[in-house]
CSV table of C-alpha atoms in Angstrom, one decimal:
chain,number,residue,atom,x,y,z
A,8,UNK,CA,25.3,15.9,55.5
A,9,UNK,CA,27.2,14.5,52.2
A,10,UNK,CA,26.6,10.7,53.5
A,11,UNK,CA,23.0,11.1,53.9
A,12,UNK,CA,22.5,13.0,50.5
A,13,UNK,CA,24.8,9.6,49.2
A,14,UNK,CA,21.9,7.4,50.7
A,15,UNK,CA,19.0,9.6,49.8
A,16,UNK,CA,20.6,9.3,46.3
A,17,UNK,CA,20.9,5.2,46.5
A,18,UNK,CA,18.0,5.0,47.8
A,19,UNK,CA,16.4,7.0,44.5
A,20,UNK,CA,18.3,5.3,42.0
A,21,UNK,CA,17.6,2.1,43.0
A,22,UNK,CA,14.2,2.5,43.5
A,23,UNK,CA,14.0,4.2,39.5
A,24,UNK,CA,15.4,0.9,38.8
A,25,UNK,CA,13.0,-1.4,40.6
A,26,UNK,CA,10.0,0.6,38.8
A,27,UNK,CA,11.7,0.6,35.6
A,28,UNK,CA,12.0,-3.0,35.8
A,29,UNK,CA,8.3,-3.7,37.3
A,30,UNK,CA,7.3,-2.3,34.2
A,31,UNK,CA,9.3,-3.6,31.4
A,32,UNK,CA,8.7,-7.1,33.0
A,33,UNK,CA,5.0,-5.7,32.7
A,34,UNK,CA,5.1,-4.6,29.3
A,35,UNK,CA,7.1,-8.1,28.5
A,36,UNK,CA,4.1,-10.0,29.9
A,37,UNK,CA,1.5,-8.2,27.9
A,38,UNK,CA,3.4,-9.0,24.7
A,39,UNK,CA,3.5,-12.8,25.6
A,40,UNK,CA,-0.5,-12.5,26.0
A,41,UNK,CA,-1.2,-10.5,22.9
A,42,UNK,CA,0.7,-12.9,21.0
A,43,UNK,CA,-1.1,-16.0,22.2
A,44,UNK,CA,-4.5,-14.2,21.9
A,45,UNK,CA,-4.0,-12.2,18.7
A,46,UNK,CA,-3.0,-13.0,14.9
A,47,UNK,CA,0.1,-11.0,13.4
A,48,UNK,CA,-2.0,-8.7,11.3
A,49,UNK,CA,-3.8,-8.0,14.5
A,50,UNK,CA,-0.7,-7.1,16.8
A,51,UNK,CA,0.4,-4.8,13.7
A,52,UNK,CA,-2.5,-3.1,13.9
A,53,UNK,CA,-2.3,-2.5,17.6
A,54,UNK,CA,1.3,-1.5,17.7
A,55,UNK,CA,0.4,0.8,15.0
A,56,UNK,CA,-2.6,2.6,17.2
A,57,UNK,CA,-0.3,2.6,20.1
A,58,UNK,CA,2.7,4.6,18.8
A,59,UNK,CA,0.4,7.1,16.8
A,60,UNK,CA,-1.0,7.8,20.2
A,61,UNK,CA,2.1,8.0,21.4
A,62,UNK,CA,3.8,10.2,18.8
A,63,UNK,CA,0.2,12.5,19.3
A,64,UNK,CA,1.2,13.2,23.0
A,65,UNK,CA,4.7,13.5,22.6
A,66,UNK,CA,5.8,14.8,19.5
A,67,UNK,CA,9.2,16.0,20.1
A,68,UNK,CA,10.3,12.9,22.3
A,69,UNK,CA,8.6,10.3,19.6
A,70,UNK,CA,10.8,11.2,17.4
A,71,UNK,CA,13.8,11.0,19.8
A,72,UNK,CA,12.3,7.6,20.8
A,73,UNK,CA,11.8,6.8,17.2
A,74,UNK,CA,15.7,7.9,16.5
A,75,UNK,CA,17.3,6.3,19.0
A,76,UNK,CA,15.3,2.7,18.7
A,77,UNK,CA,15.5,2.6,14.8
A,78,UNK,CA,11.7,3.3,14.2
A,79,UNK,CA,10.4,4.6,11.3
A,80,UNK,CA,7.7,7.4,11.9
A,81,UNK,CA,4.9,5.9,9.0
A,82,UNK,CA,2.7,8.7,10.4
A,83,UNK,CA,5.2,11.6,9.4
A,84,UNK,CA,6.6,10.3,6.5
A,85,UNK,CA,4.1,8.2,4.7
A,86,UNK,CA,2.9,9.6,1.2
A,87,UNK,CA,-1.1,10.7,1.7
A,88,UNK,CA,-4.4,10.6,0.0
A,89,UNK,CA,-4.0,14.4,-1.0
A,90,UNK,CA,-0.5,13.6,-2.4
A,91,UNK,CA,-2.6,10.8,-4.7
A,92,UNK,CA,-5.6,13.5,-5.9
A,93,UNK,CA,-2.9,16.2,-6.6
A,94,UNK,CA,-0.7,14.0,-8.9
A,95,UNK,CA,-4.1,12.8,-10.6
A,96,UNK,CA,-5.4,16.7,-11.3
A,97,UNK,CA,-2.1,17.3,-12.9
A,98,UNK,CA,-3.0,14.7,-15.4
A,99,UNK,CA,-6.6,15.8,-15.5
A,100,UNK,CA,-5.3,19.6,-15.9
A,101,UNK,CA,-2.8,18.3,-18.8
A,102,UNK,CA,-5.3,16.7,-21.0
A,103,UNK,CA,-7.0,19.6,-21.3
A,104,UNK,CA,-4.5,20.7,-23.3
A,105,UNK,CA,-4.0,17.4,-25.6
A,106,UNK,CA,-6.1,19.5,-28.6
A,107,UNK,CA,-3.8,21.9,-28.8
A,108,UNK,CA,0.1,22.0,-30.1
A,109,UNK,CA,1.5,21.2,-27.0
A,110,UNK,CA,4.3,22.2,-28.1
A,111,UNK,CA,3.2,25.7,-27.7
A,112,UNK,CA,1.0,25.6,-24.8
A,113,UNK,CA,3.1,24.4,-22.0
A,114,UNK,CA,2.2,23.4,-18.7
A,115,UNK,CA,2.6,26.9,-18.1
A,116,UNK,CA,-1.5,27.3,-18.2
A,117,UNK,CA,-1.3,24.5,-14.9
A,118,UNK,CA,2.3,25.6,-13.0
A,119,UNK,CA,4.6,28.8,-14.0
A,120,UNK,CA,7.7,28.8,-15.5
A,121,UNK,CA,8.0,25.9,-17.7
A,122,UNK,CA,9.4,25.4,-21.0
A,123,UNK,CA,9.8,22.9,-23.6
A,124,UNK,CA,12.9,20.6,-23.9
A,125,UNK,CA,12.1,18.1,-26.1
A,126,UNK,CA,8.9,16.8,-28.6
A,127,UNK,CA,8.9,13.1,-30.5
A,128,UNK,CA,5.6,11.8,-31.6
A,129,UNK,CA,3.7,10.9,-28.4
A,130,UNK,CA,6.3,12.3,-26.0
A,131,UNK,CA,6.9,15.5,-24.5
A,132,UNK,CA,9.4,16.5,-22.4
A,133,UNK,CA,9.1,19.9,-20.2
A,134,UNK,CA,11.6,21.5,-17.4
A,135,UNK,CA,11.2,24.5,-15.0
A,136,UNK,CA,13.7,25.5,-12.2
A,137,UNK,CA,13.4,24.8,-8.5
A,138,UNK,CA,13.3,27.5,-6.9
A,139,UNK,CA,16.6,29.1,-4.8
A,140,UNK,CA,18.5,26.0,-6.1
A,141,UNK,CA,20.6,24.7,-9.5
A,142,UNK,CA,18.5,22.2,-10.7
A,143,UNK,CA,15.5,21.3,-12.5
A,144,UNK,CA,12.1,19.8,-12.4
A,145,UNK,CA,10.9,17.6,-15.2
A,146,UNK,CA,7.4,16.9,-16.9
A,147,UNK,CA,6.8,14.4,-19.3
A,148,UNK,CA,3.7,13.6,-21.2
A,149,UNK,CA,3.3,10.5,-23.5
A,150,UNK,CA,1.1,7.9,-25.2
A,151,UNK,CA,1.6,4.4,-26.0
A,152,UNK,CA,-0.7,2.2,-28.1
A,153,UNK,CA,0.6,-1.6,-28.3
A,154,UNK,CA,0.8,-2.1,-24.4
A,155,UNK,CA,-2.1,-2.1,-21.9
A,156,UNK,CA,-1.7,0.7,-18.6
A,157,UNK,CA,-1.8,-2.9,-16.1
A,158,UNK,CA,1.6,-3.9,-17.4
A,159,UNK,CA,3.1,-0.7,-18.0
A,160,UNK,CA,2.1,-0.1,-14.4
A,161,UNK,CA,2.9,-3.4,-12.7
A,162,UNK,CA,6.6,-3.3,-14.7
A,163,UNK,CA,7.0,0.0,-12.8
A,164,UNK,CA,6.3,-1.8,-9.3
A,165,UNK,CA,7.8,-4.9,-9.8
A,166,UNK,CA,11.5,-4.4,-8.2
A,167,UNK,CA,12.3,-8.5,-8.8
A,168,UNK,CA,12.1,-7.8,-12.6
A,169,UNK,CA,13.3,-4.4,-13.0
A,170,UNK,CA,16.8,-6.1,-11.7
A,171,UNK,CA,16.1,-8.2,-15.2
A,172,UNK,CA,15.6,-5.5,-17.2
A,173,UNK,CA,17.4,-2.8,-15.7
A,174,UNK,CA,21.6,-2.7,-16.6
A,175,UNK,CA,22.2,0.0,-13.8
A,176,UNK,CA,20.2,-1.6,-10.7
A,177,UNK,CA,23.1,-2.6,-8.2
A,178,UNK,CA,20.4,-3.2,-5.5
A,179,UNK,CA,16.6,-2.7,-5.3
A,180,UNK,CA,14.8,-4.0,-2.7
A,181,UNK,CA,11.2,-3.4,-0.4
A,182,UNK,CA,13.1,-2.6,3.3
A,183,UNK,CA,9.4,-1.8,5.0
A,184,UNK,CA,5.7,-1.5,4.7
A,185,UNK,CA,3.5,0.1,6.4
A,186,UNK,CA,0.3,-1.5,7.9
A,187,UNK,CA,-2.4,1.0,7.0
A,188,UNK,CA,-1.9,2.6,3.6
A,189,UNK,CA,0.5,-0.6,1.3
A,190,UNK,CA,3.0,2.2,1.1
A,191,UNK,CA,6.6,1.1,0.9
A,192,UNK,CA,10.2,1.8,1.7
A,193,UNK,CA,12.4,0.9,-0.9
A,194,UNK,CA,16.2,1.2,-1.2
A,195,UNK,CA,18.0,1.7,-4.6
A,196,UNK,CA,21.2,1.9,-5.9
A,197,UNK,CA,22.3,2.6,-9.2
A,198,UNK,CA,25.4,3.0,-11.5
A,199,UNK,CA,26.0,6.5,-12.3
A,200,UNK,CA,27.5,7.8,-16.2
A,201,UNK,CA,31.1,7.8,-15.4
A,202,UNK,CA,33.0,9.2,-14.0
A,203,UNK,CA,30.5,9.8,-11.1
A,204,UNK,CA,30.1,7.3,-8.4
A,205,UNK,CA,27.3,5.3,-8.1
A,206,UNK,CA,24.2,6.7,-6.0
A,207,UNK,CA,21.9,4.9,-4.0
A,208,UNK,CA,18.1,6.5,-2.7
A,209,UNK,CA,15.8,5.4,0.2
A,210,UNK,CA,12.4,6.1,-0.8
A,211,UNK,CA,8.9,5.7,-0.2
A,212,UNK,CA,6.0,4.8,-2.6
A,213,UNK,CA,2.4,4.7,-2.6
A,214,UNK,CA,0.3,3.3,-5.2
A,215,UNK,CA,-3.3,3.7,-5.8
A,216,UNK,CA,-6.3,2.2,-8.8
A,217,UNK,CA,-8.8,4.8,-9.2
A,218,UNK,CA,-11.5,3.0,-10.9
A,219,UNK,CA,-14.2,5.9,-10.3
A,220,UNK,CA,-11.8,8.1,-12.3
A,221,UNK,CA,-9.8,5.4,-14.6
A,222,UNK,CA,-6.7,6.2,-13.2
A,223,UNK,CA,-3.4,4.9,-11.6
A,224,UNK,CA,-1.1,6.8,-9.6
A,225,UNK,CA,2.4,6.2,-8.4
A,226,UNK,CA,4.3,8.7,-6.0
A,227,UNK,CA,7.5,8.4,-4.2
A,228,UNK,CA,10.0,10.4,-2.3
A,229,UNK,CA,13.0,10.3,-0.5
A,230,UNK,CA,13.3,9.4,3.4
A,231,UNK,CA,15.1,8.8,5.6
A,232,UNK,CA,15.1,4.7,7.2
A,233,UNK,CA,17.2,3.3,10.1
A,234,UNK,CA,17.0,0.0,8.0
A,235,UNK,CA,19.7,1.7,5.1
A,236,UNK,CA,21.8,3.7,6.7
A,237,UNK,CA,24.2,6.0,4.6
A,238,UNK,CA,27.3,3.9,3.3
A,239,UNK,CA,31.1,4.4,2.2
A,240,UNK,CA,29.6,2.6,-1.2
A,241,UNK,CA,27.6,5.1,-2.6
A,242,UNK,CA,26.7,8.8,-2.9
A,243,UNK,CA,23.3,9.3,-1.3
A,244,UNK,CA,20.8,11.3,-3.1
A,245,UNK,CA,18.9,12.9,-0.3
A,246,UNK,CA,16.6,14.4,-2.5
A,247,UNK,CA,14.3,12.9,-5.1
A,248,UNK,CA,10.5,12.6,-6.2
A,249,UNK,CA,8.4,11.5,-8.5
A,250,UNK,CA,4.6,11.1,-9.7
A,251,UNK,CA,3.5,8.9,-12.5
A,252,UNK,CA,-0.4,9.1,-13.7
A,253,UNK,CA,-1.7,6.9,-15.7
A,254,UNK,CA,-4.9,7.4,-17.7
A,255,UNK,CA,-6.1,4.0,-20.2
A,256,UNK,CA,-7.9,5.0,-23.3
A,257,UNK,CA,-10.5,2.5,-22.7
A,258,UNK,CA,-9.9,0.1,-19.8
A,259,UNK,CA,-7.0,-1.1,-17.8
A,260,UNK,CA,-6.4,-4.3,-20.0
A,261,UNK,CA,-7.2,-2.9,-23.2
A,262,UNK,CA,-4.0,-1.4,-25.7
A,263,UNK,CA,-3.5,2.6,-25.2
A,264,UNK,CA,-3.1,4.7,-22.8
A,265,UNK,CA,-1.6,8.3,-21.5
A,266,UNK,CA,1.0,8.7,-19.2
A,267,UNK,CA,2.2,11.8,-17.1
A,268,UNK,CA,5.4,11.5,-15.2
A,269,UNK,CA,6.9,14.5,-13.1
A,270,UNK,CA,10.4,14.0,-11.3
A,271,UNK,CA,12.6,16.0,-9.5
A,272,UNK,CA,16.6,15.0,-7.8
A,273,UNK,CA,19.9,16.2,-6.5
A,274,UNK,CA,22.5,13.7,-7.3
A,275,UNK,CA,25.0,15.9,-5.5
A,276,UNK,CA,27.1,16.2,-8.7
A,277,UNK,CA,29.6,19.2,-9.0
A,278,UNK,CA,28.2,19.3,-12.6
A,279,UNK,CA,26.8,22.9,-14.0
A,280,UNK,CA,23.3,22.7,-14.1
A,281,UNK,CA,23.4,22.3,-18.4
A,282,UNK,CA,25.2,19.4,-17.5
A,283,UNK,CA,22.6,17.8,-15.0
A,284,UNK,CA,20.0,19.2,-17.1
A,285,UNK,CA,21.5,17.2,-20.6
A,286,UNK,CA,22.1,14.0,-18.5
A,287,UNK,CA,18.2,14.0,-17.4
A,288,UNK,CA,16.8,14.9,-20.8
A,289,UNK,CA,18.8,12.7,-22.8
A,290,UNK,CA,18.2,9.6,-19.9
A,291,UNK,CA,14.7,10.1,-19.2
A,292,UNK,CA,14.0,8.5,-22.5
A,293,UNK,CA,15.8,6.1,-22.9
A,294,UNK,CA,14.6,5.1,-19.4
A,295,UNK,CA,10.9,5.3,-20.5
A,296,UNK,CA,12.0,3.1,-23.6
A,297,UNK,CA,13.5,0.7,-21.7
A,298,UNK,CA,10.4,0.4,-19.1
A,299,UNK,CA,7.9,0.4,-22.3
A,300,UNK,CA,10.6,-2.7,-24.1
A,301,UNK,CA,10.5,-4.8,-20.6
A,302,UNK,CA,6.4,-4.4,-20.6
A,303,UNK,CA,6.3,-5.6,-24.4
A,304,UNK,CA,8.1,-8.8,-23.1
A,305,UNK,CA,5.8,-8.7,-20.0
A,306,UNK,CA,2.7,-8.7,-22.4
A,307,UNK,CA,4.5,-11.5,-24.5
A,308,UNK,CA,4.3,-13.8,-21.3
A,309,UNK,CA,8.4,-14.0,-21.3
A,310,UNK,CA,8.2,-12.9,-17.8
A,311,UNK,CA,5.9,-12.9,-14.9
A,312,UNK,CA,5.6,-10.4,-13.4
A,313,UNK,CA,3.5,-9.4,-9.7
A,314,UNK,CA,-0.3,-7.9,-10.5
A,315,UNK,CA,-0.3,-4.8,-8.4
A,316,UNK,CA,-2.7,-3.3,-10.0
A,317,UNK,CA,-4.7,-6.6,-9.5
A,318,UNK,CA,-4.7,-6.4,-5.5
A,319,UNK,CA,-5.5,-2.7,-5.6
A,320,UNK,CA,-8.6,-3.3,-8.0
A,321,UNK,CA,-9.7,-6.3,-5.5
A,322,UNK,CA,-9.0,-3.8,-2.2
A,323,UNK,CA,-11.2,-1.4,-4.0
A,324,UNK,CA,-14.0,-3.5,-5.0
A,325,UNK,CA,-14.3,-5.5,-1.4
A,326,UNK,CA,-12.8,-2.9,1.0
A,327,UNK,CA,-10.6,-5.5,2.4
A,328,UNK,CA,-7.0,-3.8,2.2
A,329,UNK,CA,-4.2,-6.3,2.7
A,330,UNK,CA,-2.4,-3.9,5.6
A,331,UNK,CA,-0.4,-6.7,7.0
A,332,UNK,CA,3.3,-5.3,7.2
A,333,UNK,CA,4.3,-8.2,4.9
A,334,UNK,CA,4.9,-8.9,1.9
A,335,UNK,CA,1.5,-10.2,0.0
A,336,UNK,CA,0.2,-13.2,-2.2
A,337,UNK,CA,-0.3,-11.1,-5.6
A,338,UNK,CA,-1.5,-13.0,-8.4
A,339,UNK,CA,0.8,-12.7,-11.5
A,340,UNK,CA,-0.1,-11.2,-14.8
């Protein structure tokens, strides 16, 4: 009868809700105890384990879970060793090249279809179409001689002093970390030429000191991150990537060094694609020249600036990462 399905029904609910709430009282208690036993690097570390095993079981519902509770999948979305070694053989693959008129031999003899933009002494500047869309990739290759590759690379990761140096930073800051790789989240927004509005980008970034092959590598690419949700304020460029290499001509402290930088967005302008193409080439330097003036001033000591490169070197040469979640003690150049 309909009143005893009614009861059967109560009866369910209520006992859904007394299980449910046996075990978020459980769960509740545990956290109390793993706080009093363990440190906060430690309870990182096991939250971490926890959800990848989680996210291993149940895919699909992880990232509903992940969605609806304003998690950030690390696992899916971090940038990963293979990303590093690929951005480092373009480099490798490039200087192979460096005996020859580059402008000539394109990067062509590493990826198809690209063709030369623009050549100054030390500095080339490539482009090649993205496939199935209007806009371009970029590949620059340069060389500078009167700043070392540690400050041209700390400069790069220092979002405290780019806001110094930097005239179209509206806001940079780190918004996460993640506990097992250093990689971070950062949000960015930046004036646009007028009349465009200004754009903003959620990315991630992973840096690496390769010591066995004198290198440095930076990557980053968009995400998406419940901490910066989209806003009225700016246009948000969905799309966006880029990988710097950095190879010193004799050490990481000493003047010289080569640089390869490859970048790629969609800042969702109704522009042709010449248009896009001439605002990229024509900024690209000027950005480059800015980032090269701000590491003279660096070098200069008119500035401190964090030693990433620094912490990497020490992670490498003890094999004690600093995976804490949180922001590090870095030394400063």
């Amino acid at each position: 009868t309909f009143p005893r399905r009614k009861s059967m029904v109560s009866i369910l609910a209520n006992q859904c809700s007394f299980v449910t709430g046996q075990r978020v009282r459980r769960a509740w208690q545990m956290g109390e105890l793993y706080s009093s036993l363990y440190s906060e690097r430690s309870r990182w570390s096991l939250a971490s384990a926890l959800w990848r095993r989680f996210q291993s079981r149940h895919a699909g519902a992880g990232k509903l879970v992940a969605a609806l509770a304003g998690v950030f999948m690390w696992e899916e979305e971090k940038i990963r060793e293979e990303e590093l070694r690929r951005s480092a053989s373009e480099l490798q693959a490039m200087e192979g090249m460096k005996s020859q008129n580059l402008s000539r031999v394109v990067p062509g003899n590493v990826d198809a279809g690209w063709e030369i933009v623009m050549e100054k002494k030390n500095f080339w500047l490539w482009r090649r179409p993205i496939l199935n869309s209007h806009l371009y990739e970029y590949r620059v290759l340069g060389t500078y001689t009167d700043i070392t590759p540690r400050q041209f690379f700390n400069v790069q990761l220092d979002t405290e002093y780019r806001k110094k140096w930097d005239s179209l930073v509206i806001k940079l800051d780190v918004v996460d970390r993640d506990v097992s790789t250093g990689s971070e989240v950062v949000y960015w927004a930046t004036h646009f030429p007028y009349p465009m509005y200004s754009r903003d980008y959620v990315y991630v970034r992973r840096y690496d000191v390769d010591l066995e092959n004198n290198l440095m590598v930076l990557v980053s690419r968009a995400v998406e991150h419940p901490y910066v949700p989209e806003t009225t304020d700016f246009v948000r460029v969905r799309s966006y990537q880029s990988r710097m290499v950095i190879r010193p001509h004799k050490s990481f402290d000493e003047n010289g060094f080569d640089y390869l930088l490859t970048y790629c967005d969609d800042p969702q302008t109704a522009f042709p694609r010449y248009c896009v193409s001439w605002m990229v080439s024509s900024g690209m330097p000027d950005f480059l020249e800015k980032l090269h003036a701000a590491a003279l001033r660096a070098r200069n000591q008119e500035v401190g600036i964090r030693d990433y490169a620094g912490v990497k070197t020490k992670e490498r040469l003890t094999g004690d990462a600093a995976h804490t979640g949180a922001p590090g003690q870095m030394e400063y150049a």
